Coordinates of C-alpha atoms (C1' of nucleotides) in Angstrom, one line a residue:
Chain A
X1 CA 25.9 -23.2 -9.7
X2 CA 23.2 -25.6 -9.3
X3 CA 20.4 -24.2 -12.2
X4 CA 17.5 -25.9 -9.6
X5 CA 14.2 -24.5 -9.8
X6 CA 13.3 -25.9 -6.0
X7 CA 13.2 -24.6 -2.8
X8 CA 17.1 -22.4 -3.7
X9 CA 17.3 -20.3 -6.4
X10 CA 20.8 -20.9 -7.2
X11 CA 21.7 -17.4 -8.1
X12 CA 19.3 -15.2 -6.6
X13 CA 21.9 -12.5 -5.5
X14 CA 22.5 -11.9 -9.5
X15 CA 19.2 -12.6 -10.3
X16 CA 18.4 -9.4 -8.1
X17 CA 20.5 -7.4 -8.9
X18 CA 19.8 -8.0 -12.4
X19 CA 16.0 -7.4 -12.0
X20 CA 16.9 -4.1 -9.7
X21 CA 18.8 -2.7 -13.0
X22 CA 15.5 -3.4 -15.3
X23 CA 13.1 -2.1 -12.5
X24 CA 15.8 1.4 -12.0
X25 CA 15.2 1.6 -16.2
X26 CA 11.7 1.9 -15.9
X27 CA 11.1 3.7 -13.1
X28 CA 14.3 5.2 -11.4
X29 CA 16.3 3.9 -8.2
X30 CA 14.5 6.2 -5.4
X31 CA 10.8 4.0 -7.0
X32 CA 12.8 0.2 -6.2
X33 CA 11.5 -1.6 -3.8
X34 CA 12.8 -4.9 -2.2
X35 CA 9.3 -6.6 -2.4
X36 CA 9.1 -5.7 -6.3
X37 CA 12.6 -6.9 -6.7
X38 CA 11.1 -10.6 -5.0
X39 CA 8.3 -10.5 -6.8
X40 CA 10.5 -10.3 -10.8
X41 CA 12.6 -13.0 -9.5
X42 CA 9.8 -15.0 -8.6
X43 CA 10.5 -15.2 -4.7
X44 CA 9.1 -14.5 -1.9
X45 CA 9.3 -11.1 -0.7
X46 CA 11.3 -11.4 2.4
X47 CA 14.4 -13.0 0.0
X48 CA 16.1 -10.1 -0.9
X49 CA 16.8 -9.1 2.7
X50 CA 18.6 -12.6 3.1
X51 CA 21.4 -11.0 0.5
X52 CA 21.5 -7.7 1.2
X53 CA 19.9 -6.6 4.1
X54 CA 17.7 -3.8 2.7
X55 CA 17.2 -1.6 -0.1
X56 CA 20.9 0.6 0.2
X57 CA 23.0 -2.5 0.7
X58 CA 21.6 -4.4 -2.9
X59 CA 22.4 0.1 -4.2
X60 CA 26.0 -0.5 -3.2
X61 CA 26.5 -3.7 -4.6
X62 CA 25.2 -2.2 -7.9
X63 CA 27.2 0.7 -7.4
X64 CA 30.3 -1.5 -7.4
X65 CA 29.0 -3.3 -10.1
X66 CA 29.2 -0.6 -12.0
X67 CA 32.2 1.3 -11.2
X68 CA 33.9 -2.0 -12.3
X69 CA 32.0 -2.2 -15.3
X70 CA 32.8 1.5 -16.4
X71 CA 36.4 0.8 -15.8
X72 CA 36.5 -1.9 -18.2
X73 CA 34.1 -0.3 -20.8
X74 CA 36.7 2.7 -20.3
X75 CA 39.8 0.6 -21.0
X76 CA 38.0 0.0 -24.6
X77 CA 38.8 2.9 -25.8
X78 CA 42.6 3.3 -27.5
X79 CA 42.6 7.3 -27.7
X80 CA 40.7 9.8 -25.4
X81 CA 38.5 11.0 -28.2
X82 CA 37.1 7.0 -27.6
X83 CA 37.2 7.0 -24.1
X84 CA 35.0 9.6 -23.8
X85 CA 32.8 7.6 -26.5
X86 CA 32.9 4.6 -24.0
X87 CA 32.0 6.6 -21.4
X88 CA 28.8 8.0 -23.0
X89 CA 28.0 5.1 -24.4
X90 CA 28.7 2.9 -20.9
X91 CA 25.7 5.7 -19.7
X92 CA 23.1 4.9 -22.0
X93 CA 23.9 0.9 -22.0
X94 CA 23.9 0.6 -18.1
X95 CA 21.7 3.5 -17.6
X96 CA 20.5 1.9 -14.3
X97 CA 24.5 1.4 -12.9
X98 CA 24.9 4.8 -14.0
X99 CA 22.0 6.7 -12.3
X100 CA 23.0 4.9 -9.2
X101 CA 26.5 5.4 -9.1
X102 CA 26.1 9.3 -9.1
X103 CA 23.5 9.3 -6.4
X104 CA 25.6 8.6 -3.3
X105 CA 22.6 9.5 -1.2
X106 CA 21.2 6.3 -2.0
X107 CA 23.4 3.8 -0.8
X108 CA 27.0 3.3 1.5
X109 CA 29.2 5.6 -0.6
X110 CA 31.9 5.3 2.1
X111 CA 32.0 1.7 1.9
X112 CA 35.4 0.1 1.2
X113 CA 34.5 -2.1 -1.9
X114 CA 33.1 1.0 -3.0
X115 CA 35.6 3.6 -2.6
X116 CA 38.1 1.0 -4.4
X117 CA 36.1 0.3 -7.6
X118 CA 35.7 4.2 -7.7
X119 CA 39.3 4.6 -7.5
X120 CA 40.1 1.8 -10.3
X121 CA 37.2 3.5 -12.2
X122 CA 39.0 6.9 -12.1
X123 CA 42.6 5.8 -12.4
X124 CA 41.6 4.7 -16.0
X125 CA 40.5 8.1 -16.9
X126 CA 43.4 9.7 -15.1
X127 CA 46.5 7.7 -16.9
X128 CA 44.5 9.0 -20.1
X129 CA 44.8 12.3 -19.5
X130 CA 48.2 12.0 -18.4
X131 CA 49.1 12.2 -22.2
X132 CA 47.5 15.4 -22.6
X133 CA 50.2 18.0 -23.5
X134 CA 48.9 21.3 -21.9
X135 CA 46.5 23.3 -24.1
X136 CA 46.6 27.4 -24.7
X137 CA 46.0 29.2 -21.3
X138 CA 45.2 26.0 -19.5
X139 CA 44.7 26.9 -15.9
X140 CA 44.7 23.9 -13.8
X141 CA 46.5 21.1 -15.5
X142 CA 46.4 17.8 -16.3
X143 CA 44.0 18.1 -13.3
X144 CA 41.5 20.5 -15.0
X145 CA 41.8 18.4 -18.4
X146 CA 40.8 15.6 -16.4
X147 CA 37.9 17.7 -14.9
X148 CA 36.6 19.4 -18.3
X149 CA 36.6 15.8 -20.0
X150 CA 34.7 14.0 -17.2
X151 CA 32.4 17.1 -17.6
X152 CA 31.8 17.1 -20.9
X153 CA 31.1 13.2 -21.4
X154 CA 29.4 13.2 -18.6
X155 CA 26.9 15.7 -19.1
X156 CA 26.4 14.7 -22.4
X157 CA 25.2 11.5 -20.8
X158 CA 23.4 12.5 -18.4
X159 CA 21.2 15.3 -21.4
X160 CA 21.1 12.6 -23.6
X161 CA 19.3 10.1 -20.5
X162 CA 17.1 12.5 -20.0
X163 CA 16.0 13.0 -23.1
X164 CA 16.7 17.0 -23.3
X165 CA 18.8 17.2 -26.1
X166 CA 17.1 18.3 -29.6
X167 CA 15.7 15.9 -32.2
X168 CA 18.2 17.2 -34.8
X169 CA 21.1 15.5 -32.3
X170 CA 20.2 12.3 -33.6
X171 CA 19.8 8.9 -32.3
X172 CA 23.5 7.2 -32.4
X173 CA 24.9 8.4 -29.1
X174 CA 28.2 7.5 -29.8
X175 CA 28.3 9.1 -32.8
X176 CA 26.9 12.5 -31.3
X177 CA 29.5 12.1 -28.2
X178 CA 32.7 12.3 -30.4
X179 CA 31.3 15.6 -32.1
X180 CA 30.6 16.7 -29.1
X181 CA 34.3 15.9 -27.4
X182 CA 36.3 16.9 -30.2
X183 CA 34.5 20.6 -29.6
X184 CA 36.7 19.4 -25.9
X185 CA 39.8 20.4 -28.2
X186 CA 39.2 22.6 -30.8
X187 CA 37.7 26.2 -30.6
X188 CA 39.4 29.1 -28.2
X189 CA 38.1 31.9 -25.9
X190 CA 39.8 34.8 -24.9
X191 CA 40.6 35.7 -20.7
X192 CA 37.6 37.6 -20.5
X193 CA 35.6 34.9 -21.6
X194 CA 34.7 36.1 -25.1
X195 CA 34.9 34.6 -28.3
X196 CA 37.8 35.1 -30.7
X197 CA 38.5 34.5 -33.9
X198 CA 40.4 30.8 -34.0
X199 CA 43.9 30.8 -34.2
X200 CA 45.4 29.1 -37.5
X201 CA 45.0 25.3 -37.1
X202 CA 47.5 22.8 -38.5
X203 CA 44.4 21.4 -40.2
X204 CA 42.8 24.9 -41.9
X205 CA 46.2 26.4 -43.4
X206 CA 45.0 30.3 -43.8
Chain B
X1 CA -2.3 39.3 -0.5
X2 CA -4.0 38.6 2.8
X3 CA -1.0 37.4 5.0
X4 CA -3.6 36.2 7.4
X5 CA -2.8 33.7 9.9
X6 CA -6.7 32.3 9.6
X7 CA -8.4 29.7 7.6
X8 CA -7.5 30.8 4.9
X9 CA -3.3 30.4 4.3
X10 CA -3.0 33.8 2.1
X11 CA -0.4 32.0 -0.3
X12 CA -0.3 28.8 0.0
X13 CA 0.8 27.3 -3.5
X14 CA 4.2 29.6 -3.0
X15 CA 5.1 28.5 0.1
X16 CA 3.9 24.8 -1.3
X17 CA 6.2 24.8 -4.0
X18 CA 9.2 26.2 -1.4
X19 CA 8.5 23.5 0.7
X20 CA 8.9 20.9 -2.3
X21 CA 12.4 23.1 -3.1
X22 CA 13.6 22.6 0.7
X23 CA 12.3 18.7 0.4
X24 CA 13.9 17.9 -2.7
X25 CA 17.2 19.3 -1.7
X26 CA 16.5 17.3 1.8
X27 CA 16.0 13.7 -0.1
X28 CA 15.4 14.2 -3.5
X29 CA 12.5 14.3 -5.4
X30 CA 11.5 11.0 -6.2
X31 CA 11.0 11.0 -1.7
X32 CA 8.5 13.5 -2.0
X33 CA 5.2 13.3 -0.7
X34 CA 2.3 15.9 -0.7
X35 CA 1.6 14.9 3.1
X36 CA 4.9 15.8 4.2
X37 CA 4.7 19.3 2.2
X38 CA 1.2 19.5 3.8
X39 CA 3.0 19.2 7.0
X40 CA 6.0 22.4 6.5
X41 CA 3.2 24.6 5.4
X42 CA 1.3 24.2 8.4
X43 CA -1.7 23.0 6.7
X44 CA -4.2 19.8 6.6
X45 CA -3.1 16.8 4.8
X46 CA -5.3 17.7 1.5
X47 CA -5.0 20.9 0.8
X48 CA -2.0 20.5 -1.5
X49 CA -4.2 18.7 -3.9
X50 CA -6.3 21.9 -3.9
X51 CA -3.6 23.8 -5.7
X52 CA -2.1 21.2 -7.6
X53 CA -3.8 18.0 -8.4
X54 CA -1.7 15.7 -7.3
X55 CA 2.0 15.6 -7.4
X56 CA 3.2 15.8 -10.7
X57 CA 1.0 18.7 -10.7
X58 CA 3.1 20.3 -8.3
X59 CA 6.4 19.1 -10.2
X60 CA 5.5 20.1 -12.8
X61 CA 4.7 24.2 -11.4
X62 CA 8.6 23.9 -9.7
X63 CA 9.8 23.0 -13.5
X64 CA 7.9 25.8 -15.2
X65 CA 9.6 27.9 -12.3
X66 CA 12.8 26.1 -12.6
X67 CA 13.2 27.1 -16.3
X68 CA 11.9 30.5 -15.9
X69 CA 15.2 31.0 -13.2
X70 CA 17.6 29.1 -15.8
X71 CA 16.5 32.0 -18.2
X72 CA 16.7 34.9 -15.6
X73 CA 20.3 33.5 -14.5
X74 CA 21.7 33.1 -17.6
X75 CA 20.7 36.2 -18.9
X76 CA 23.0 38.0 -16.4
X77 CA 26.4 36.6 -17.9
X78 CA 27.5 39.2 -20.1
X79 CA 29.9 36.5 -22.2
X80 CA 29.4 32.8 -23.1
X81 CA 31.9 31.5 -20.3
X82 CA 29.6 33.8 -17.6
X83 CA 26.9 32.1 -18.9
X84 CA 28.2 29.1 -18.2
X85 CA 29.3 30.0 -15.3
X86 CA 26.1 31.2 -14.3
X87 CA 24.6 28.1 -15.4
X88 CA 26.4 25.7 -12.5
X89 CA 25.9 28.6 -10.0
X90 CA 22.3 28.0 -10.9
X91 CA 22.5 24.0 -10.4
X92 CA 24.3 24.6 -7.3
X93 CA 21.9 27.3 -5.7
X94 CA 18.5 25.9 -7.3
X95 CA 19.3 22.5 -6.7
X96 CA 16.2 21.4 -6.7
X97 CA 14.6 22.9 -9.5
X98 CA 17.6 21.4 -11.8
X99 CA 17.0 18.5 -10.5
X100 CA 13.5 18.0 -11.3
X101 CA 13.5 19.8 -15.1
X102 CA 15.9 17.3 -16.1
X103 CA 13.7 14.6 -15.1
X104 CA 10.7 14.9 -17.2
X105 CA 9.2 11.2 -16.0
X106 CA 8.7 13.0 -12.7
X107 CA 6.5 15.8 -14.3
X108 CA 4.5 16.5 -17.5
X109 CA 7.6 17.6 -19.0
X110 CA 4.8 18.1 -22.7
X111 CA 2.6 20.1 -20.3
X112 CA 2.4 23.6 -22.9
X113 CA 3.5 26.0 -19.7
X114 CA 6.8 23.8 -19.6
X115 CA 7.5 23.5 -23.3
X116 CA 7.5 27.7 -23.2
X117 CA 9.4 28.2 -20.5
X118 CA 12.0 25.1 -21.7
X119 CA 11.9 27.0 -25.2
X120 CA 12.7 30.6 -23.4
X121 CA 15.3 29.3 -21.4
X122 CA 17.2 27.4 -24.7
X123 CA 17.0 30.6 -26.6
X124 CA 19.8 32.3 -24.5
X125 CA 21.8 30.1 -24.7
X126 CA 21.8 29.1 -28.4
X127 CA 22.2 33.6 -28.7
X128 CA 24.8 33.4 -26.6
X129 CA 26.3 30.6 -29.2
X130 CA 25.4 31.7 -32.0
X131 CA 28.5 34.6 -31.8
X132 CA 31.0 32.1 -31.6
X133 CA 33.2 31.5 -34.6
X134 CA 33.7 28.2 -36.6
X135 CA 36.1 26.4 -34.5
X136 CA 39.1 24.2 -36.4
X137 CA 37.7 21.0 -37.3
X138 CA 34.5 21.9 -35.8
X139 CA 31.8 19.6 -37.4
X140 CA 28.4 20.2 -36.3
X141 CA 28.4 23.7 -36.8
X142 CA 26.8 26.0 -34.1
X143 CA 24.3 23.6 -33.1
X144 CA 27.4 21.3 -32.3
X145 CA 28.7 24.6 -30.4
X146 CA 25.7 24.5 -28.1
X147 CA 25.6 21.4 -27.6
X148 CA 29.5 20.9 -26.2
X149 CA 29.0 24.0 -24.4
X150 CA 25.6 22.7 -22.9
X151 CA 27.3 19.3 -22.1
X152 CA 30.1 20.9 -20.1
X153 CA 28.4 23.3 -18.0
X154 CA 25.4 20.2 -17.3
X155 CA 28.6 17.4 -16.6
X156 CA 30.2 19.9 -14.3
X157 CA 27.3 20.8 -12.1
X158 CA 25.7 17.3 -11.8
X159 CA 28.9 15.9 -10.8
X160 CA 29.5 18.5 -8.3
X161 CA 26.0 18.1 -6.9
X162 CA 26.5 14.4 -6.9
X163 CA 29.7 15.0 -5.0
X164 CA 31.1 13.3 -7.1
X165 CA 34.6 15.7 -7.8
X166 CA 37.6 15.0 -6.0
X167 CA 38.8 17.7 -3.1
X168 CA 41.1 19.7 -5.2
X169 CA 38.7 20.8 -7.1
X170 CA 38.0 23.8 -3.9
X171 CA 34.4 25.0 -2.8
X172 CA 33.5 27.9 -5.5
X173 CA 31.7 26.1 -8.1
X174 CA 31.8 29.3 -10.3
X175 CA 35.6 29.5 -10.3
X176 CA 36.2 25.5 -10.8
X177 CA 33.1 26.2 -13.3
X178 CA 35.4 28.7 -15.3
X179 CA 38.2 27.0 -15.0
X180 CA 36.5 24.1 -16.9
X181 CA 35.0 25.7 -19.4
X182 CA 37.7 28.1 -20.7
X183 CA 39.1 24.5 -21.2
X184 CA 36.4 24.1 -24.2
X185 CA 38.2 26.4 -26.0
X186 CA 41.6 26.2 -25.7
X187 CA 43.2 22.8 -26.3
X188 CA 43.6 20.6 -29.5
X189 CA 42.7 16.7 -30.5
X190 CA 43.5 15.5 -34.2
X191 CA 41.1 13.7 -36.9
X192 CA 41.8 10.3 -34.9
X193 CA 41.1 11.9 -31.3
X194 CA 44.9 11.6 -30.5
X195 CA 46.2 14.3 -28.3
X196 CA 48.7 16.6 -30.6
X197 CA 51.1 19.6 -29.7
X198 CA 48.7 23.1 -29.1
X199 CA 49.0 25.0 -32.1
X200 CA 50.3 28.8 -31.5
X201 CA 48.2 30.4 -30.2
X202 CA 48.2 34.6 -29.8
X203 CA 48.8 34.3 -26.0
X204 CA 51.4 32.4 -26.1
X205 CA 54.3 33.4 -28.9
X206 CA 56.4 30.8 -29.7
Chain C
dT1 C1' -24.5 50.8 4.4
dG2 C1' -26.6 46.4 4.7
dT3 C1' -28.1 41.8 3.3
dA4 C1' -28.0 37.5 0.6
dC5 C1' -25.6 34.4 -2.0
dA6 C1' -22.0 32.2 -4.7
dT7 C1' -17.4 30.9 -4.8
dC8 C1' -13.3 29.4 -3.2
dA9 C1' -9.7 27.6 0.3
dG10 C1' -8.8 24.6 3.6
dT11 C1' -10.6 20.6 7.1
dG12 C1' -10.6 16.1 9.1
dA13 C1' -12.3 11.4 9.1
dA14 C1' -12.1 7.3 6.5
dC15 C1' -10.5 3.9 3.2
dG16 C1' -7.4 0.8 0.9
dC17 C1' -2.6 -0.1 -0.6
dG18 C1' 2.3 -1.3 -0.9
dC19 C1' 6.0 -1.1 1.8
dG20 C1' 9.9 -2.7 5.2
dT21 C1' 10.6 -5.6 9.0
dT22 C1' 10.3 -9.4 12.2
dC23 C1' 10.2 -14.2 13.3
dA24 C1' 9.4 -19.0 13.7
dC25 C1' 9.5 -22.2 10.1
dT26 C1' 11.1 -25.6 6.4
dG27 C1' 13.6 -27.4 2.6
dA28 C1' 18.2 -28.2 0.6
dT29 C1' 23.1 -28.8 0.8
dG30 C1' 27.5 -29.8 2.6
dT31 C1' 30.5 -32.1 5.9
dA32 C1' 32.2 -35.1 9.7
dC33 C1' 32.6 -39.6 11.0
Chain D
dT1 C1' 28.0 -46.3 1.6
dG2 C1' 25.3 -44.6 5.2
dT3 C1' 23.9 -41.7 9.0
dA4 C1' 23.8 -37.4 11.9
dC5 C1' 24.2 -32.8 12.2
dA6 C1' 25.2 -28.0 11.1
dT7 C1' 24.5 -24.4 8.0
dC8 C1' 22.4 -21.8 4.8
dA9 C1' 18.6 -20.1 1.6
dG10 C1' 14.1 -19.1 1.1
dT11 C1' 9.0 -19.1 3.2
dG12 C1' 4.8 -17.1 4.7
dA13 C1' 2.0 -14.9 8.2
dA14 C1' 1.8 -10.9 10.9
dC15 C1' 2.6 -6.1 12.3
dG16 C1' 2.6 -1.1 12.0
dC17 C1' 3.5 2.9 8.9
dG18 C1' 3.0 6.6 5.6
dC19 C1' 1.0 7.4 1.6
dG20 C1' -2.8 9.1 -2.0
dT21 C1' -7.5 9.7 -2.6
dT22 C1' -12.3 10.6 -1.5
dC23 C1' -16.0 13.3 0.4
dA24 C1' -19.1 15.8 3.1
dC25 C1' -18.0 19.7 5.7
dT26 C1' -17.0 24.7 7.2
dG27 C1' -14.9 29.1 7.4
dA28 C1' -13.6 33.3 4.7
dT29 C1' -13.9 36.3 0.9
dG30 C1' -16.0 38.7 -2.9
dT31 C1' -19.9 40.5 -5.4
dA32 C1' -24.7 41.8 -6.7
dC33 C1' -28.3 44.5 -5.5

DNA sequence: TGTACATCAGTGAACGCGCGTTCACTGATGTAC
DNA sequence: TGTACATCAGTGAACGCGCGTTCACTGATGTAC
């Protein structure tokens, strides 16, 4: 860590990836371009090839990047309820690790240091589930509650990125996320699929 | 309806805006070019900009279009969970039409075509809702309903698209789909968002 | 039934732009002796 | 403490490419009379 401003940057792979994040905010990750990046970290534009060869390899690095990072935003939370809250909230934070991380087509999904930060991503979500006691005609175990709360965080995420949810929803993400996963665990459909009257709740004697 | 083979195409801004469909789901649609869509139809380099302007013209039509589906589909589930279920199966078949309404930077997602169609297609589903009873501990009301129910069925089919999901989780979206959302309604979190023991329910007698 | 004219859909040549990639280079840093 | 050399990070000119956009055009279709 040198902190020159001469002929080496010091930093420039961070630096990079760093500017790639703010350019993905503004105009998405399939709009980046290696010359842009150059040009924000005030290089010349044949730099960024020096560190990552081209335009999918600096993708994977910030894929990595931010598999790690939602692990340890993950390991936050101290319930599942909170989890799910640092999940959502990991999305809208990061939003430029999080696009690119669900957009495999983009860069080397296969790569090792990929596939591992994946895995330590998911572990954390699994071990959380784990606790789960099975629910009222839940077909597909601790498996499916794993699936149906990655589902429901994540596509509250992903609405809330996009901007499709309704005015009335607010503008505390966090705050809308946990109404939204305690729904996760609280209301009850019959096998057809049809609504029924809840059952009695330990929490709304009859 | 011509069908002619001549100067004239016959029908050219339909089989433009399947071209863009086919595109999209080729390399997504931040790739696509009017050029290349000039190309599958088998017509001169400009003549997209005839129909549509310029490409977020054209986006925007595949949104309007997009929405209009959404509607159509989700009118066919005769319960909420077949709604839902016919929501993924629509993310899964019209990929690229869910892919571009949920990014509104791409189009002009204020255009008054788009806010109709958006507002048609919302209405079935808050209907759809709008049966279900209070759940316990349900704060939010039915708005809160929608919006779990929403975030669910949107999580589930961007991950799968994203192939994202791990193995186990099969190759019919609408039956991993149902499995996943019967799971909104059947399991139980307390106040704190600790996991607690399923309440009876009238499926399964103690 | 025929003619004249307006309108519309699609053409093709031309332009300027930003991009990725290549390559010989130069400046800085670290290490061996 | 000094010198020589290897290695690495970043430079800048050059190239070819696909893109969007413009514009004068031409072929086809529909309508008025």
């Amino acid at each position: 860590m040198t902190g020159a401003r001469g002929y080496h940057h010091g930093d420039l792979r961070r630096a990079l990836l760093a500017a790639a994040a703010v350019a993905i905010e503004e105009s998405g990750p399939a709009a980046l371009s290696l010359r842009d990046l150059a040009r924000r970290a005030g290089v010349s534009h044949a730099a960024p090839a020096h560190h990552f060869g081209d335009k999918s390899g600096l993708l994977t690095a910030l894929a990595v990047e931010g598999f790690d990072l939602l692990a340890a935003a993950l390991r936050t939370g101290d319930s599942l309820l909170e989890m799910g809250v640092a999940y959502v909230d990991f999305a809208v934070r990061r939003r430029a690790h999080f696009e690119v991380m669900y957009r495999p087509d983009l860069y080397r999904a296969d790569a090792p240091e990929v596939v591992a930060a994946r895995k330590r991503s998911r572990a954390v979500l699994r071990s959380a589930v784990a606790d789960l006691p099975p629910g009222p005609g839940a077909v597909g175990g601790a498996a499916g509650d794993a699936l149906a709360a990655w589902s429901i965080v994540h596509g509250f995420a992903t609405l809330w990125n996009a901007g499709a949810l309704p005015d009335e929803t607010g503008d505390d993400p966090r705050e809308a996320a946990r109404v939204v996963i305690r729904r996760l665990f609280g209301a009850r459909v019959d096998a057809q699929g049809r609504a029924v009257p809840p059952a009695r709740s330990p929490r709304t004697p009859a």
